[in-house]
PDB file of C-alpha atoms in Angstrom:
ATOM      1  CA  MET A 666     -24.367  -7.714   4.044  1.00  0.00           C
ATOM      2  CA  SER A 667     -20.881  -6.445   6.057  1.00  0.00           C
ATOM      3  CA  VAL A 668     -20.006  -3.676   7.254  1.00  0.00           C
ATOM      4  CA  ILE A 669     -16.431  -2.395   5.630  1.00  0.00           C
ATOM      5  CA  SER A 670     -14.679  -0.510   8.446  1.00  0.00           C
ATOM      6  CA  ASP A 671     -12.266   2.401   7.700  1.00  0.00           C
ATOM      7  CA  ASN A 672      -8.883   0.090   7.899  1.00  0.00           C
ATOM      8  CA  ASN A 673     -10.131  -1.955   4.636  1.00  0.00           C
ATOM      9  CA  ASP A 674     -11.695   0.732   2.813  1.00  0.00           C
ATOM     10  CA  PHE A 675     -10.980   0.667  -0.688  1.00  0.00           C
ATOM     11  CA  SER A 676     -11.726   3.954  -1.549  1.00  0.00           C
ATOM     12  CA  PHE A 677      -9.570   6.570  -2.904  1.00  0.00           C
ATOM     13  CA  LYS A 678     -10.576  10.175  -1.757  1.00  0.00           C
ATOM     14  CA  LYS A 679      -9.466  13.673  -1.965  1.00  0.00           C
ATOM     15  CA  ASN A 680      -6.914  13.811   1.018  1.00  0.00           C
ATOM     16  CA  GLU A 681      -5.321  11.017  -0.240  1.00  0.00           C
ATOM     17  CA  ARG A 682      -4.043  13.107  -3.364  1.00  0.00           C
ATOM     18  CA  LEU A 683      -1.478  15.405  -3.110  1.00  0.00           C
ATOM     19  CA  TYR A 684      -2.028  18.816  -4.919  1.00  0.00           C
ATOM     20  CA  HIS A 685      -0.653  21.225  -2.632  1.00  0.00           C
ATOM     21  CA  ARG A 686       2.342  22.923  -4.331  1.00  0.00           C
ATOM     22  CA  ASN A 687       4.316  23.440  -1.585  1.00  0.00           C
ATOM     23  CA  GLU A 688       3.613  20.130  -0.489  1.00  0.00           C
ATOM     24  CA  ILE A 689       5.254  18.436  -4.343  1.00  0.00           C
ATOM     25  CA  GLN A 690       8.202  21.319  -4.357  1.00  0.00           C
ATOM     26  CA  GLU A 691       9.384  19.719  -0.645  1.00  0.00           C
ATOM     27  CA  LEU A 692       8.731  15.910  -1.955  1.00  0.00           C
ATOM     28  CA  PHE A 693      11.129  16.704  -5.506  1.00  0.00           C
ATOM     29  CA  LYS A 694      13.221  18.758  -3.313  1.00  0.00           C
ATOM     30  CA  LYS A 695      13.920  16.711   0.277  1.00  0.00           C
ATOM     31  CA  GLY A 696      12.562  13.279  -1.033  1.00  0.00           C
ATOM     32  CA  SER A 697      14.482  10.194  -1.064  1.00  0.00           C
ATOM     33  CA  SER A 698      13.678   8.109  -4.624  1.00  0.00           C
ATOM     34  CA  PHE A 699      14.520   4.435  -6.273  1.00  0.00           C
ATOM     35  CA  TYR A 700      13.586   3.467  -9.543  1.00  0.00           C
ATOM     36  CA  LEU A 701      11.235   0.259 -10.350  1.00  0.00           C
ATOM     37  CA  TYR A 702      10.626   0.102 -13.602  1.00  0.00           C
ATOM     38  CA  PRO A 703       8.153   1.449 -15.065  1.00  0.00           C
ATOM     39  CA  PHE A 704       8.067   4.011 -11.853  1.00  0.00           C
ATOM     40  CA  LYS A 705      10.256   6.586 -10.586  1.00  0.00           C
ATOM     41  CA  VAL A 706       9.254   6.616  -7.271  1.00  0.00           C
ATOM     42  CA  ILE A 707       9.935   9.654  -4.838  1.00  0.00           C
ATOM     43  CA  TYR A 708       8.570   9.921  -1.135  1.00  0.00           C
ATOM     44  CA  ILE A 709       8.919  11.780   2.040  1.00  0.00           C
ATOM     45  CA  ALA A 710       7.717   9.740   5.423  1.00  0.00           C
ATOM     46  CA  ASP A 711       7.302  12.231   8.395  1.00  0.00           C
ATOM     47  CA  PRO A 712       6.640  11.188  11.887  1.00  0.00           C
ATOM     48  CA  PHE A 713       2.983  10.455  12.436  1.00  0.00           C
ATOM     49  CA  GLU A 714       0.144  12.648  13.325  1.00  0.00           C
ATOM     50  CA  ALA A 715      -3.370  11.674  13.349  1.00  0.00           C
ATOM     51  CA  LYS A 716      -4.606  14.992  12.017  1.00  0.00           C
ATOM     52  CA  VAL A 717      -2.230  15.109   9.197  1.00  0.00           C
ATOM     53  CA  ASN A 718      -3.240  12.660   6.098  1.00  0.00           C
ATOM     54  CA  PRO A 719      -1.471   9.892   6.605  1.00  0.00           C
ATOM     55  CA  GLN A 720      -0.551   8.993   3.013  1.00  0.00           C
ATOM     56  CA  GLN A 721      -1.126  10.832  -0.019  1.00  0.00           C
ATOM     57  CA  ILE A 722       0.155  10.178  -3.381  1.00  0.00           C
ATOM     58  CA  LEU A 723       0.801  12.331  -6.592  1.00  0.00           C
ATOM     59  CA  ILE A 724       0.357  10.303  -9.869  1.00  0.00           C
ATOM     60  CA  SER A 725       2.775  11.887 -13.319  1.00  0.00           C
ATOM     61  CA  VAL A 726       2.701  10.978 -16.617  1.00  0.00           C
ATOM     62  CA  PRO A 727       5.084  12.923 -18.694  1.00  0.00           C
ATOM     63  CA  LYS A 728       3.609  14.998 -21.655  1.00  0.00           C
ATOM     64  CA  ARG A 729       6.976  14.345 -23.436  1.00  0.00           C
ATOM     65  CA  LYS A 730       6.396  10.556 -23.503  1.00  0.00           C
ATOM     66  CA  PHE A 731       2.550  10.839 -23.979  1.00  0.00           C
ATOM     67  CA  LYS A 732       1.364  13.758 -26.747  1.00  0.00           C
ATOM     68  CA  LYS A 733      -2.215  12.819 -25.885  1.00  0.00           C
ATOM     69  CA  ALA A 734      -4.122  13.956 -23.149  1.00  0.00           C
ATOM     70  CA  PRO A 735      -6.724  10.567 -23.262  1.00  0.00           C
ATOM     71  CA  ASP A 736      -3.289   8.136 -23.235  1.00  0.00           C
ATOM     72  CA  ARG A 737      -1.761  10.159 -20.022  1.00  0.00           C
ATOM     73  CA  ASN A 738      -5.324  10.356 -18.292  1.00  0.00           C
ATOM     74  CA  PHE A 739      -5.798   6.515 -19.303  1.00  0.00           C
ATOM     75  CA  ILE A 740      -2.486   5.094 -17.774  1.00  0.00           C
ATOM     76  CA  LYS A 741      -2.596   7.773 -14.636  1.00  0.00           C
ATOM     77  CA  ARG A 742      -6.380   5.910 -14.169  1.00  0.00           C
ATOM     78  CA  GLN A 743      -4.553   2.901 -14.287  1.00  0.00           C
ATOM     79  CA  VAL A 744      -2.305   3.542 -11.480  1.00  0.00           C
ATOM     80  CA  ARG A 745      -4.903   5.480  -9.371  1.00  0.00           C
ATOM     81  CA  GLU A 746      -7.097   1.908  -9.687  1.00  0.00           C
ATOM     82  CA  ALA A 747      -4.174  -0.270  -8.642  1.00  0.00           C
ATOM     83  CA  TYR A 748      -2.953   1.667  -6.132  1.00  0.00           C
ATOM     84  CA  ARG A 749      -6.412   1.946  -4.500  1.00  0.00           C
ATOM     85  CA  GLN A 750      -6.715  -1.964  -4.382  1.00  0.00           C
ATOM     86  CA  HIS A 751      -3.092  -2.174  -2.798  1.00  0.00           C
ATOM     87  CA  LYS A 752      -2.856   0.661  -0.254  1.00  0.00           C
ATOM     88  CA  ILE A 753      -3.138  -1.689   2.369  1.00  0.00           C
ATOM     89  CA  LEU A 754       0.130  -2.662   1.663  1.00  0.00           C
ATOM     90  CA  ILE A 755       1.477   0.012   3.793  1.00  0.00           C
ATOM     91  CA  ASP A 756      -0.457   1.298   6.464  1.00  0.00           C
ATOM     92  CA  PRO A 757       1.022   4.498   8.121  1.00  0.00           C
ATOM     93  CA  GLU A 758      -0.115   3.881  11.424  1.00  0.00           C
ATOM     94  CA  LYS A 759       1.293   1.069  11.934  1.00  0.00           C
ATOM     95  CA  LEU A 760       4.816   2.340  10.297  1.00  0.00           C
ATOM     96  CA  ASN A 761       4.203   5.357  12.161  1.00  0.00           C
ATOM     97  CA  ARG A 762       4.873   7.923   9.913  1.00  0.00           C
ATOM     98  CA  ASN A 763       2.520   9.578   7.384  1.00  0.00           C
ATOM     99  CA  LEU A 764       3.708   9.292   3.767  1.00  0.00           C
ATOM    100  CA  ARG A 765       3.760  11.359   0.487  1.00  0.00           C
ATOM    101  CA  ILE A 766       4.738   9.330  -2.576  1.00  0.00           C
ATOM    102  CA  ALA A 767       4.891  10.669  -6.451  1.00  0.00           C
ATOM    103  CA  TYR A 768       4.518   8.370  -9.055  1.00  0.00           C
ATOM    104  CA  ILE A 769       6.377   9.566 -12.221  1.00  0.00           C
ATOM    105  CA  TYR A 770       5.662   6.320 -15.147  1.00  0.00           C
ATOM    106  CA  THR A 771       8.794   6.805 -16.873  1.00  0.00           C
ATOM    107  CA  SER A 772       7.936   3.759 -19.563  1.00  0.00           C
ATOM    108  CA  ASP A 773       6.975   5.025 -23.324  1.00  0.00           C
ATOM    109  CA  LYS A 774       4.585   2.426 -23.922  1.00  0.00           C
ATOM    110  CA  LYS A 775       0.944   1.747 -22.434  1.00  0.00           C
ATOM    111  CA  MET A 776       1.375  -1.268 -20.310  1.00  0.00           C
ATOM    112  CA  PRO A 777      -1.665  -3.559 -19.497  1.00  0.00           C
ATOM    113  CA  SER A 778      -3.094  -3.163 -16.440  1.00  0.00           C
ATOM    114  CA  ASP A 779      -2.318  -6.567 -14.637  1.00  0.00           C
ATOM    115  CA  VAL A 780       1.236  -5.923 -15.382  1.00  0.00           C
ATOM    116  CA  LEU A 781       0.959  -2.401 -13.883  1.00  0.00           C
ATOM    117  CA  THR A 782      -0.506  -3.452 -10.625  1.00  0.00           C
ATOM    118  CA  LYS A 783       2.366  -6.117 -10.284  1.00  0.00           C
ATOM    119  CA  LYS A 784       4.724  -3.482 -10.536  1.00  0.00           C
ATOM    120  CA  LEU A 785       2.752  -0.927  -8.301  1.00  0.00           C
ATOM    121  CA  LYS A 786       2.451  -3.670  -5.561  1.00  0.00           C
ATOM    122  CA  LYS A 787       6.147  -4.151  -5.771  1.00  0.00           C
ATOM    123  CA  THR A 788       6.807  -0.341  -5.038  1.00  0.00           C
ATOM    124  CA  LEU A 789       4.339  -0.235  -2.235  1.00  0.00           C
ATOM    125  CA  GLU A 790       6.313  -3.512  -0.600  1.00  0.00           C
ATOM    126  CA  ARG A 791       9.687  -2.172  -1.337  1.00  0.00           C
ATOM    127  CA  LEU A 792       8.402   1.083   0.586  1.00  0.00           C
ATOM    128  CA  HIS A 793       7.107  -1.103   3.337  1.00  0.00           C
ATOM    129  CA  GLN A 794      10.731  -3.114   3.486  1.00  0.00           C
ATOM    130  CA  GLU A 795      12.369   0.839   3.874  1.00  0.00           C
ATOM    131  CA  PHE A 796      10.254   1.774   6.918  1.00  0.00           C
ATOM    132  CA  THR A 797      10.504  -1.852   8.480  1.00  0.00           C
ATOM    133  CA  VAL A 798      13.903  -2.470   8.536  1.00  0.00           C
TER     134      VAL A 798
END
């Protein structure tokens, strides 16, 4: 059995979730954004500090489009899983930035997990390109 190092850790811990009200408000006020169907992605990149959580995300599925909570939770679970598997595409230490990212699901239909994973992977690749250029 091999031991997985922290760099290859595919977990999604609480410190990776963006949940402080002030940080969320700052993200929506000062953050940059782009749209890549079915996500609107809002992000802020701060200078890298090791003591701060290097990468935090917020996942939002509007109640206006999905009235039932189980539907919203299912989509959030799909997005969280896709992010967990592909978060290594943007390594904050290599980019030398702390990232805060909000994913807003804009479609009014549920998507299969594999399609959602491909779309989320494209958003992460685009974020990586924005900070390496």
